[in-house]
mmCIF file of the C-alpha atoms, coordinates in Angstrom:
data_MODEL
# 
_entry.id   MODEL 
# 
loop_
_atom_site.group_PDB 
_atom_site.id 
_atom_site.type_symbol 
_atom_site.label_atom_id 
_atom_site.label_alt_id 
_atom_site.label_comp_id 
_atom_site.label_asym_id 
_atom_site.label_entity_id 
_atom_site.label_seq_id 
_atom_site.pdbx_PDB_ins_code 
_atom_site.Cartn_x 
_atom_site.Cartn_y 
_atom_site.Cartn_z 
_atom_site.occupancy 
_atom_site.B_iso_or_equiv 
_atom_site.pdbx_formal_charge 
_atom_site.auth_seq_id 
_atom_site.auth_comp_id 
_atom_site.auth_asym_id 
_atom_site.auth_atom_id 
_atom_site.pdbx_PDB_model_num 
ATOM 1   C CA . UNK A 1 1   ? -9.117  1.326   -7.190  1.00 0.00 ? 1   UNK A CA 1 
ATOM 2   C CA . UNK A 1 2   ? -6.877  3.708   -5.676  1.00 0.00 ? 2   UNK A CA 1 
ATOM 3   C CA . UNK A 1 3   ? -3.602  2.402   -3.266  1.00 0.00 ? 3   UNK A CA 1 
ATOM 4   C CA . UNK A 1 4   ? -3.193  -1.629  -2.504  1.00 0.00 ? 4   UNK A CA 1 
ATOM 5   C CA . UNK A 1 5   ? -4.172  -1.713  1.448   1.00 0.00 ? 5   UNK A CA 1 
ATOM 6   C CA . UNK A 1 6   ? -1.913  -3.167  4.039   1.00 0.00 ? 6   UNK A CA 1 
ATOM 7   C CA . UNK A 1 7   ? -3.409  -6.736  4.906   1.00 0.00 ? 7   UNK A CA 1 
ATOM 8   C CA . UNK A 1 8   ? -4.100  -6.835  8.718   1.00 0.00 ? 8   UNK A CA 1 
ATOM 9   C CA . UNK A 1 9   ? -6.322  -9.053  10.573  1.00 0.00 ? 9   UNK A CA 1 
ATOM 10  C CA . UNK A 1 10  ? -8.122  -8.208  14.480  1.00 0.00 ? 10  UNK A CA 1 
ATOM 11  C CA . UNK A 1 11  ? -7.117  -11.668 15.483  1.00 0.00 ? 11  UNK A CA 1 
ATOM 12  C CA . UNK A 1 12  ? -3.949  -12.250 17.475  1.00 0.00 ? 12  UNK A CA 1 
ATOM 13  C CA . UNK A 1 13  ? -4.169  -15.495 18.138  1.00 0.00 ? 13  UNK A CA 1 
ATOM 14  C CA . UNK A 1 14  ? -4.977  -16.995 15.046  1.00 0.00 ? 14  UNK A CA 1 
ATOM 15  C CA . UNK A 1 15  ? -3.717  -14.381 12.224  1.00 0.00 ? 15  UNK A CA 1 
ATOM 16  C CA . UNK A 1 16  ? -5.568  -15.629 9.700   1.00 0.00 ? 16  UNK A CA 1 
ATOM 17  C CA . UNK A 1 17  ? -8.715  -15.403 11.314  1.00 0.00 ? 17  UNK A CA 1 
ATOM 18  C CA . UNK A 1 18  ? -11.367 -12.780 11.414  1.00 0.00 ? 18  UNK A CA 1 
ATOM 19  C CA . UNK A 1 19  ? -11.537 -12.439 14.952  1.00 0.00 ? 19  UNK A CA 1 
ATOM 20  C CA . UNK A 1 20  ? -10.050 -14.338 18.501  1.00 0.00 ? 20  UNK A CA 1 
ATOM 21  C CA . UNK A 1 21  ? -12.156 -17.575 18.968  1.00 0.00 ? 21  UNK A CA 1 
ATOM 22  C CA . UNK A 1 22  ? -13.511 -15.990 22.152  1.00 0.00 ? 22  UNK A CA 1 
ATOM 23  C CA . UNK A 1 23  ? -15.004 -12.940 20.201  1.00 0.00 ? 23  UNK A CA 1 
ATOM 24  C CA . UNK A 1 24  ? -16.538 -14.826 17.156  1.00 0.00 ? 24  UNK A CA 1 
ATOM 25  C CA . UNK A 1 25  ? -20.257 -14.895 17.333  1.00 0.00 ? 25  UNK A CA 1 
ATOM 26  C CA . UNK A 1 26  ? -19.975 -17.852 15.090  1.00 0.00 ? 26  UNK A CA 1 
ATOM 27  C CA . UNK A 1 27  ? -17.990 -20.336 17.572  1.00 0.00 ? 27  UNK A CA 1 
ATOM 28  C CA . UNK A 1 28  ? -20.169 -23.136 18.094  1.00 0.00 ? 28  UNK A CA 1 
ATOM 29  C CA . UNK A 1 29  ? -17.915 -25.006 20.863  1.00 0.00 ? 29  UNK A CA 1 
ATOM 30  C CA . UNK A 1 30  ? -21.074 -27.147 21.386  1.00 0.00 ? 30  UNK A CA 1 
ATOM 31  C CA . UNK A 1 31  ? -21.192 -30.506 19.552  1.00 0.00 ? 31  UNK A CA 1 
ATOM 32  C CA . UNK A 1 32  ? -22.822 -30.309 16.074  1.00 0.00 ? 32  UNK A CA 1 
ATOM 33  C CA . UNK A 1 33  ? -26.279 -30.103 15.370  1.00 0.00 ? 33  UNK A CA 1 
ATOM 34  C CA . UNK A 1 34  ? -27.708 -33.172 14.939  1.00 0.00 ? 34  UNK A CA 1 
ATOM 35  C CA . UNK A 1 35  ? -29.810 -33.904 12.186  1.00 0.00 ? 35  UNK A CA 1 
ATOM 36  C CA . UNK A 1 36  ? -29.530 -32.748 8.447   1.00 0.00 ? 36  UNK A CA 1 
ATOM 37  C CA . UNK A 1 37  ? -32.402 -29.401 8.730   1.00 0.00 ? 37  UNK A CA 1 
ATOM 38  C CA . UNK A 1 38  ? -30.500 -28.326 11.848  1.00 0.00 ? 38  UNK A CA 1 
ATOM 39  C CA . UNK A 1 39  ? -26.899 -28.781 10.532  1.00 0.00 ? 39  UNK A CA 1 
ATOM 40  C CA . UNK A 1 40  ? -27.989 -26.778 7.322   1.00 0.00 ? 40  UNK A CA 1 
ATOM 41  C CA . UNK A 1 41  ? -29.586 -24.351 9.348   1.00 0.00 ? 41  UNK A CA 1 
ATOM 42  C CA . UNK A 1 42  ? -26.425 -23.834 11.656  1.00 0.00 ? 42  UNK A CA 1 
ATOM 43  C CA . UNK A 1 43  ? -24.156 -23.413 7.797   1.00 0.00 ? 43  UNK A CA 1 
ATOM 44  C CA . UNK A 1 44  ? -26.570 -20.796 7.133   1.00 0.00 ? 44  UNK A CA 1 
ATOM 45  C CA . UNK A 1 45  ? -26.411 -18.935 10.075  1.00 0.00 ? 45  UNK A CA 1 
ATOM 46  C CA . UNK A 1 46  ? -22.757 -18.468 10.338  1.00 0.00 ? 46  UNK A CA 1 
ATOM 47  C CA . UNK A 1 47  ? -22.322 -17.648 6.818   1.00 0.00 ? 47  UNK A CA 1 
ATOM 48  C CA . UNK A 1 48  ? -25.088 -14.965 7.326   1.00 0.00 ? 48  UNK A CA 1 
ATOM 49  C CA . UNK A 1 49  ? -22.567 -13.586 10.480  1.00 0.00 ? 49  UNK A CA 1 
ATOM 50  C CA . UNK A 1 50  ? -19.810 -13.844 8.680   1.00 0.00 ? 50  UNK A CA 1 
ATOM 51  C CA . UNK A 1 51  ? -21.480 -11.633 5.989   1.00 0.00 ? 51  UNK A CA 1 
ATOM 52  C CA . UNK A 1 52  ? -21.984 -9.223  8.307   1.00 0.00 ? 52  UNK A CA 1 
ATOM 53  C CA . UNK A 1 53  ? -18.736 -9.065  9.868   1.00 0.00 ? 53  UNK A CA 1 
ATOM 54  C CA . UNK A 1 54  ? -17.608 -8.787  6.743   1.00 0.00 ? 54  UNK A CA 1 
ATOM 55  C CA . UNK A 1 55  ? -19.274 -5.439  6.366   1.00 0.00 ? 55  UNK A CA 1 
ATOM 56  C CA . UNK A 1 56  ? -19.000 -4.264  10.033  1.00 0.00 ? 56  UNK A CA 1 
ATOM 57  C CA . UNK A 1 57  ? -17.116 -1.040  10.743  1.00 0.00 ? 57  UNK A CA 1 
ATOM 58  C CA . UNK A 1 58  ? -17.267 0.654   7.297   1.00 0.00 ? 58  UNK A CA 1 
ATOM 59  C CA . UNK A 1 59  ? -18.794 3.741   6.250   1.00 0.00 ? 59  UNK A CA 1 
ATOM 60  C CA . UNK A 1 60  ? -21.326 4.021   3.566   1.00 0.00 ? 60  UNK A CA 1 
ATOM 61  C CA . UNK A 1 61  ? -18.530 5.130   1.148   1.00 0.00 ? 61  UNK A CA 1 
ATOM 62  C CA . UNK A 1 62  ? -16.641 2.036   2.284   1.00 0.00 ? 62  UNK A CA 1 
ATOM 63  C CA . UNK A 1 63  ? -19.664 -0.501  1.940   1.00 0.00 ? 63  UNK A CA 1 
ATOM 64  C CA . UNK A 1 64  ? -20.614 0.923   -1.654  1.00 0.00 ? 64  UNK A CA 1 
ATOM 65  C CA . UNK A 1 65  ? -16.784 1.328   -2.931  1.00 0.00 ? 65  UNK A CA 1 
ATOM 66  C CA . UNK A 1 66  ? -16.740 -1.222  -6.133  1.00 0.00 ? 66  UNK A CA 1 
ATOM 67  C CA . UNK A 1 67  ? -13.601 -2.979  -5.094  1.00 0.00 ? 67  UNK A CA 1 
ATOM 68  C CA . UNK A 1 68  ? -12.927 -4.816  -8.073  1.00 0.00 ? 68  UNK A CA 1 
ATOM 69  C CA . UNK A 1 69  ? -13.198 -2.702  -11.491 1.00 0.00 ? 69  UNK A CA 1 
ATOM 70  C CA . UNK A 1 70  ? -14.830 -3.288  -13.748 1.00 0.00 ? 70  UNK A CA 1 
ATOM 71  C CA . UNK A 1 71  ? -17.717 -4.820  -11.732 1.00 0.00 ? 71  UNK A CA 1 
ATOM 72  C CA . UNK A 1 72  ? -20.381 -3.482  -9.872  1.00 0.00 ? 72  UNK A CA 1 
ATOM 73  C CA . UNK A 1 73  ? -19.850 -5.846  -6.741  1.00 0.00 ? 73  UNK A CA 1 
ATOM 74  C CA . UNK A 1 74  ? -19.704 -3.817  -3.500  1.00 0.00 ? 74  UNK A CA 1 
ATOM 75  C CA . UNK A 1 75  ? -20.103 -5.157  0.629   1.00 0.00 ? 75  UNK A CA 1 
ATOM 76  C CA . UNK A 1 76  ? -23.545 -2.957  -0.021  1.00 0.00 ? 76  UNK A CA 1 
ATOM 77  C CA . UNK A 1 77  ? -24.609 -4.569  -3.270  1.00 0.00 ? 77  UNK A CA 1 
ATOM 78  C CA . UNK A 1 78  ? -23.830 -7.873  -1.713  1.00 0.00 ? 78  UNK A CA 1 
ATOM 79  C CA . UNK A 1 79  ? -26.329 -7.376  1.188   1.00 0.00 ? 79  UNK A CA 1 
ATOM 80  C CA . UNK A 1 80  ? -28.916 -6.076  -0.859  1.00 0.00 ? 80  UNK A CA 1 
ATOM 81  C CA . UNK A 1 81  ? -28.877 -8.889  -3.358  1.00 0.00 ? 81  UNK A CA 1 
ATOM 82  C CA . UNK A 1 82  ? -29.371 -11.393 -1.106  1.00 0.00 ? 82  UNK A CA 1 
ATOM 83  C CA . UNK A 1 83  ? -32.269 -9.818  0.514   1.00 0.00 ? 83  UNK A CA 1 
ATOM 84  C CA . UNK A 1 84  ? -33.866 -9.727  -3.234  1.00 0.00 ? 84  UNK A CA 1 
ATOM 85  C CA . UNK A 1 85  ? -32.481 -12.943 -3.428  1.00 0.00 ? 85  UNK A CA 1 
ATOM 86  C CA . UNK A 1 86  ? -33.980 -14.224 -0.420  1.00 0.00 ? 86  UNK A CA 1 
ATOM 87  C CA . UNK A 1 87  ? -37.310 -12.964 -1.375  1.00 0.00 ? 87  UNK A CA 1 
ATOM 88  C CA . UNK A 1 88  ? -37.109 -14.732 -4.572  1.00 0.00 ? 88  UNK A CA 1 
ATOM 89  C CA . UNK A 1 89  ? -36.917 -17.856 -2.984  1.00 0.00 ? 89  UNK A CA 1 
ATOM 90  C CA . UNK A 1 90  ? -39.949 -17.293 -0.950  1.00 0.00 ? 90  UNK A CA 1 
ATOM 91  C CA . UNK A 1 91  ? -41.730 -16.597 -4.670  1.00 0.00 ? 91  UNK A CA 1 
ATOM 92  C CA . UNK A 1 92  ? -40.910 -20.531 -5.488  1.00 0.00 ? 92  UNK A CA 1 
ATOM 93  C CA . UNK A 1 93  ? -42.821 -21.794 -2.833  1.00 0.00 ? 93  UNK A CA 1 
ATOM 94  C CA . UNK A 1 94  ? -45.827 -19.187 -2.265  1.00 0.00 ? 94  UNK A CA 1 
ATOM 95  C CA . UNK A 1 95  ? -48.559 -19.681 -4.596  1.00 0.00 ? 95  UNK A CA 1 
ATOM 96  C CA . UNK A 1 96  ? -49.284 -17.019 -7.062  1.00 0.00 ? 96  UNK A CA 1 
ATOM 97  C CA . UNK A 1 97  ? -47.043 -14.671 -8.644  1.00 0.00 ? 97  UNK A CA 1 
ATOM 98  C CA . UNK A 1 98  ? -43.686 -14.112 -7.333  1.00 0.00 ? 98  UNK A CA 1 
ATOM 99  C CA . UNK A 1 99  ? -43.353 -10.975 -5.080  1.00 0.00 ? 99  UNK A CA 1 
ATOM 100 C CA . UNK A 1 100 ? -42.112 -8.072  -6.678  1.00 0.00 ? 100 UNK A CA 1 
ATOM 101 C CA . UNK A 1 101 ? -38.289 -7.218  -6.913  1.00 0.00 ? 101 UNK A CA 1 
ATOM 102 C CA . UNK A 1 102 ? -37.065 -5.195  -3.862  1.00 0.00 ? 102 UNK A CA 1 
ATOM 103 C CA . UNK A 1 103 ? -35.167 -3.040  -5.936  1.00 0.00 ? 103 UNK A CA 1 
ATOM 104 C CA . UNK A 1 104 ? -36.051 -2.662  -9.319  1.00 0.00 ? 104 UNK A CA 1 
ATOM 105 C CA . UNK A 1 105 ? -34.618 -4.604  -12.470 1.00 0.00 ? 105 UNK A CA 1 
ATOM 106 C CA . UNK A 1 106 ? -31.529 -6.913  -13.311 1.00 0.00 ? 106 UNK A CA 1 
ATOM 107 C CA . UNK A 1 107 ? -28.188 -5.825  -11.318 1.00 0.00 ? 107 UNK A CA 1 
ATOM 108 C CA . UNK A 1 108 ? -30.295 -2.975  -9.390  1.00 0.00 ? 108 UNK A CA 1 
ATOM 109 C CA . UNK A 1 109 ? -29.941 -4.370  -6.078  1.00 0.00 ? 109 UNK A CA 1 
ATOM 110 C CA . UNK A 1 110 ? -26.129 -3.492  -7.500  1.00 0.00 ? 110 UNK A CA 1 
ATOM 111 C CA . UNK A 1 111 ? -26.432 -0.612  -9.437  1.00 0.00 ? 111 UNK A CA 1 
ATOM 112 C CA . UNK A 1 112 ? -28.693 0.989   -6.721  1.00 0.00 ? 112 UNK A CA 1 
ATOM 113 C CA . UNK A 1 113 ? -25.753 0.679   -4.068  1.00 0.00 ? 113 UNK A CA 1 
ATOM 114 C CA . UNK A 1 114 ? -24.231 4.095   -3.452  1.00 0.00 ? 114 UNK A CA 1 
ATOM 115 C CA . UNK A 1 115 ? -22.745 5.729   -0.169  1.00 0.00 ? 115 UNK A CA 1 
ATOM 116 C CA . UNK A 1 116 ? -25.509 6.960   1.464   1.00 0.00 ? 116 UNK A CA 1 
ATOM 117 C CA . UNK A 1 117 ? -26.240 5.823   5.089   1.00 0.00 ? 117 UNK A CA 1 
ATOM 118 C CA . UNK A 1 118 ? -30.355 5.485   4.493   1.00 0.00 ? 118 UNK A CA 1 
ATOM 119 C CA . UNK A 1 119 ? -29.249 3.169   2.103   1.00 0.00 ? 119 UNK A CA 1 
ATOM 120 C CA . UNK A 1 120 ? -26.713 1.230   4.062   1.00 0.00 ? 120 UNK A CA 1 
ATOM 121 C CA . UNK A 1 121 ? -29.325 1.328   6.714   1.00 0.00 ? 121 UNK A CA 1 
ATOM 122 C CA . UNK A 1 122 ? -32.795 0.209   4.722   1.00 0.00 ? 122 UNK A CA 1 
ATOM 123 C CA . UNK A 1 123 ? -30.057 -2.562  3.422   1.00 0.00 ? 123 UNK A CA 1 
ATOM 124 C CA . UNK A 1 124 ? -29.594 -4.183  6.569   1.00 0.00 ? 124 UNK A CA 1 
ATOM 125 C CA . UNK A 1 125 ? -33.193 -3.525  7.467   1.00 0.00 ? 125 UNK A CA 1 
ATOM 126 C CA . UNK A 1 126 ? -34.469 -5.306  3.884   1.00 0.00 ? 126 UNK A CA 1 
ATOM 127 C CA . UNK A 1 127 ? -32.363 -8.489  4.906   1.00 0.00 ? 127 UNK A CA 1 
ATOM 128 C CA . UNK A 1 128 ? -33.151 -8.543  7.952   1.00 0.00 ? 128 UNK A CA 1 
ATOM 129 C CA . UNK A 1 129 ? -36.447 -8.330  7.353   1.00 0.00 ? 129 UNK A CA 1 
ATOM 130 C CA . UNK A 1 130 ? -36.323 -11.149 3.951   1.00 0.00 ? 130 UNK A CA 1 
ATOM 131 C CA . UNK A 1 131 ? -34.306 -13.727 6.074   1.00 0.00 ? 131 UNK A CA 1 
ATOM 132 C CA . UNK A 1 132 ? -36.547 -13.599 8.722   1.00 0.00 ? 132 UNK A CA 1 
ATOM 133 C CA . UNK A 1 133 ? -39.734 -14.142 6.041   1.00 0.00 ? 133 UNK A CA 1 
ATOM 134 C CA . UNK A 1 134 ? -37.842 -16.856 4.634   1.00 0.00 ? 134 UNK A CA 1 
ATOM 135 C CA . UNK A 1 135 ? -36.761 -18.223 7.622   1.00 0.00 ? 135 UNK A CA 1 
ATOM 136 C CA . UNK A 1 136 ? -40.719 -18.105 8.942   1.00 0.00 ? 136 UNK A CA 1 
ATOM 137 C CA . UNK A 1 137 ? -42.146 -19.618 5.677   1.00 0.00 ? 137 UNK A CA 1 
ATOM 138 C CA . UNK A 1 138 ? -39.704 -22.723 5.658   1.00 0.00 ? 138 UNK A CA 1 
ATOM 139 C CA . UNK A 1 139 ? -40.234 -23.152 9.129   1.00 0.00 ? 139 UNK A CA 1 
ATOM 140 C CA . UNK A 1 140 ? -43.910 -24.294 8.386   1.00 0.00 ? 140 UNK A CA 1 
ATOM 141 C CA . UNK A 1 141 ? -42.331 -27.419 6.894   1.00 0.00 ? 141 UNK A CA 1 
ATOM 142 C CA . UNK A 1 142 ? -39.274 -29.240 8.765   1.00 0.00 ? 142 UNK A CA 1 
ATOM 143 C CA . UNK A 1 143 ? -39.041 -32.160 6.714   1.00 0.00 ? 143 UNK A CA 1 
ATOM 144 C CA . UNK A 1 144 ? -36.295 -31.693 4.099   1.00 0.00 ? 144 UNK A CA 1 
ATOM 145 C CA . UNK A 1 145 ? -37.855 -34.058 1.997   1.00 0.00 ? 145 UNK A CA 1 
ATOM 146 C CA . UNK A 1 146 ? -41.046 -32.343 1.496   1.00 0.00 ? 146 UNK A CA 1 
ATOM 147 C CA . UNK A 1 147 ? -41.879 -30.724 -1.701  1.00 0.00 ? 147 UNK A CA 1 
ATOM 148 C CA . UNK A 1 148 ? -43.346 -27.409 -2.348  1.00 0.00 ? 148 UNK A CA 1 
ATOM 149 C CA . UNK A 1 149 ? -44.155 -25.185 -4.840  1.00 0.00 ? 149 UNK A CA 1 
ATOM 150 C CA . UNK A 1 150 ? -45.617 -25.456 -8.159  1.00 0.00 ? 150 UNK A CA 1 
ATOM 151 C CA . UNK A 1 151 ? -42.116 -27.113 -9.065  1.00 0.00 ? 151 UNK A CA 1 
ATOM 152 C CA . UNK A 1 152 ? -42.116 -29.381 -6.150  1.00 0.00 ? 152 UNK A CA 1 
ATOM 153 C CA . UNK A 1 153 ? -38.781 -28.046 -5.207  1.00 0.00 ? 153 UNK A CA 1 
ATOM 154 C CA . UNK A 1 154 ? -37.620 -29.667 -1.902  1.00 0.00 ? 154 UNK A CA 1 
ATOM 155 C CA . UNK A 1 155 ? -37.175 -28.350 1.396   1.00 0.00 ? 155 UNK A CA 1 
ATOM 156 C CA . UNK A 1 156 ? -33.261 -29.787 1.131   1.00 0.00 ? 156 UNK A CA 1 
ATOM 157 C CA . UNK A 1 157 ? -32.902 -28.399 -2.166  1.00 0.00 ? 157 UNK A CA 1 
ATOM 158 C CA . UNK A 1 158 ? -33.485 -24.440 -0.506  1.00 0.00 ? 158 UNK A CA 1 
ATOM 159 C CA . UNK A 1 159 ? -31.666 -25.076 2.487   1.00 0.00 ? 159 UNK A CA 1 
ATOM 160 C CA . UNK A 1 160 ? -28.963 -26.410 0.035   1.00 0.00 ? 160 UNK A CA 1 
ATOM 161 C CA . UNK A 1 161 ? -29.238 -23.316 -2.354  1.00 0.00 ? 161 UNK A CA 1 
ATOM 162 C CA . UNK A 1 162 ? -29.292 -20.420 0.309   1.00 0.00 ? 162 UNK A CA 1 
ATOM 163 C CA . UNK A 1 163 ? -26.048 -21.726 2.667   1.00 0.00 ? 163 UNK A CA 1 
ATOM 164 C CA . UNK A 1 164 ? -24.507 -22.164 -1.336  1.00 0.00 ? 164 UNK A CA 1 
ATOM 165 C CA . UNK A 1 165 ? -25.633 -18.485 -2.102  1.00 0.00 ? 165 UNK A CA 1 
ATOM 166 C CA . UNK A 1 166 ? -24.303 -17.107 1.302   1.00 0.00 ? 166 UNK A CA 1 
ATOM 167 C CA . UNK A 1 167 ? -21.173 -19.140 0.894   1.00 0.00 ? 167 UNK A CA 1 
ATOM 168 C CA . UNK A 1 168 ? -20.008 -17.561 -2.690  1.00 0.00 ? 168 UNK A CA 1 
ATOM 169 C CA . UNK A 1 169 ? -21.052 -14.580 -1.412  1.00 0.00 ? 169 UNK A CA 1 
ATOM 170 C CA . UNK A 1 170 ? -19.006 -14.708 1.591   1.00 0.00 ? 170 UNK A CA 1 
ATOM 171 C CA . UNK A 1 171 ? -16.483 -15.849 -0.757  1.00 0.00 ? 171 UNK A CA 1 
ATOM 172 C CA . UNK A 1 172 ? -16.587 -12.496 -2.545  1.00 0.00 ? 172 UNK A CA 1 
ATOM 173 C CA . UNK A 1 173 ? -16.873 -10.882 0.682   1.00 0.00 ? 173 UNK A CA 1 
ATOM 174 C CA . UNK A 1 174 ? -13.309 -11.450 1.881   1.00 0.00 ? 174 UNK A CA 1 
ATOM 175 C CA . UNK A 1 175 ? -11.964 -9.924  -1.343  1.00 0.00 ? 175 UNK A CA 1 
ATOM 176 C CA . UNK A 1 176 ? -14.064 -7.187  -1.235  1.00 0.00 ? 176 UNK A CA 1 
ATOM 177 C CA . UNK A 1 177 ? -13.233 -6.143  2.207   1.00 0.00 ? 177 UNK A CA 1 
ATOM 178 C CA . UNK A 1 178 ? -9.559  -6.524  1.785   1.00 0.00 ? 178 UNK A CA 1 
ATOM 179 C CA . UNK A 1 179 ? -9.487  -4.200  -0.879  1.00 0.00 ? 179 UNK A CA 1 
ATOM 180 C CA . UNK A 1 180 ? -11.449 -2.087  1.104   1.00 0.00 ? 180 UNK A CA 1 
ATOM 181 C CA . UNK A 1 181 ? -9.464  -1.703  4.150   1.00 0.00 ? 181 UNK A CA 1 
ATOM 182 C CA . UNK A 1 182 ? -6.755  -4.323  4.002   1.00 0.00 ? 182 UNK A CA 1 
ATOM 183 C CA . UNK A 1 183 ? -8.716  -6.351  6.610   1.00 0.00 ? 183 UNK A CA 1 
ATOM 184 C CA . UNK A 1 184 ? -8.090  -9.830  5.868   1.00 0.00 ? 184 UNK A CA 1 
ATOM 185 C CA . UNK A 1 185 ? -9.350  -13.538 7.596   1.00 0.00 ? 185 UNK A CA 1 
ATOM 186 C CA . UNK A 1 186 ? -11.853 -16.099 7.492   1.00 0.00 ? 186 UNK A CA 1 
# 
């Protein structure tokens, strides 16, 4: 794991934040979203940025760097797992088989995360690309209540899953990163 990192944070106002309040893309000084499918769609959006802050400013060595011996979690497996992850989803709902995995077998979207920058950069293209499907495909039904699949799973119960998915992720994030760099804040 090499030498413990000196915590720091950007922020100066706030020194447990991430950021200042007037540089964080996910300040919403607007009221709340109203409504249940917009509020859950606002969670997941600023867990997705926070993701990504999370991982901002590192080198491919940095992103793939398995912080936390003995496991394979890395800032790079993280973003490629939910990609796969957010393509699974979409193989709940679609009819016929599920698509096929992004990345190969069990832990691959892990395994398969090493410190090269095509594939730190066909990471952030594949989530990119699998949030946006996702995003498109639920989109076609905006009541939460409604049912889909050939296990009737509801609308709510996605929504519900991917801000949970982002959110331990993020979770593992903040860890991650700090052993990374030292770079600490929520």
């Amino acid at each position: 794991m090499g030498t413990q990192q000196r915590r720091w944070s950007q922020a100066t106002v706030h020194p447990d934040m991430w950021v200042d309040p007037d540089e964080d893309p996910r300040d919403n000084t607007e009221a709340s979203p109203d409504g249940e499918l917009a509020t859950l769609q606002d969670y997941l959006r600023s867990y997705r940025l926070t993701l990504l802050m999370k991982c901002d400013g590192l080198s491919a060595e940095q992103l793939a760097r398995r912080s936390v011996p003995p496991s394979n979690l890395s800032l790079l497996g993280l973003l490629r797992h939910l990609a796969e992850v957010e393509r699974d989803w979409r193989g709940w709902i679609l009819p016929g088989e599920p698509p096929p995995k992004l990345y190969g077998s069990r832990d691959a979207d892990f395994d398969g995360a090493v410190a090269d920058p095509a594939v730190v950069d066909a990471a952030y293209a594949d989530l990119a690309r699998e949030q946006a499907a996702t995003d498109a495909l639920l989109a076609e039904h905006p009541d939460p209540a409604e049912r889909l699949g050939k296990d009737s799973i509801a609308v709510r119960e996605l929504l519900v899953h991917r801000v949970e998915e982002y959110a331990r992720h993020c979770g593992h994030a903040d860890l991650l990163r700090e052993c990374v760099d030292g770079r600490v804040g929520q």
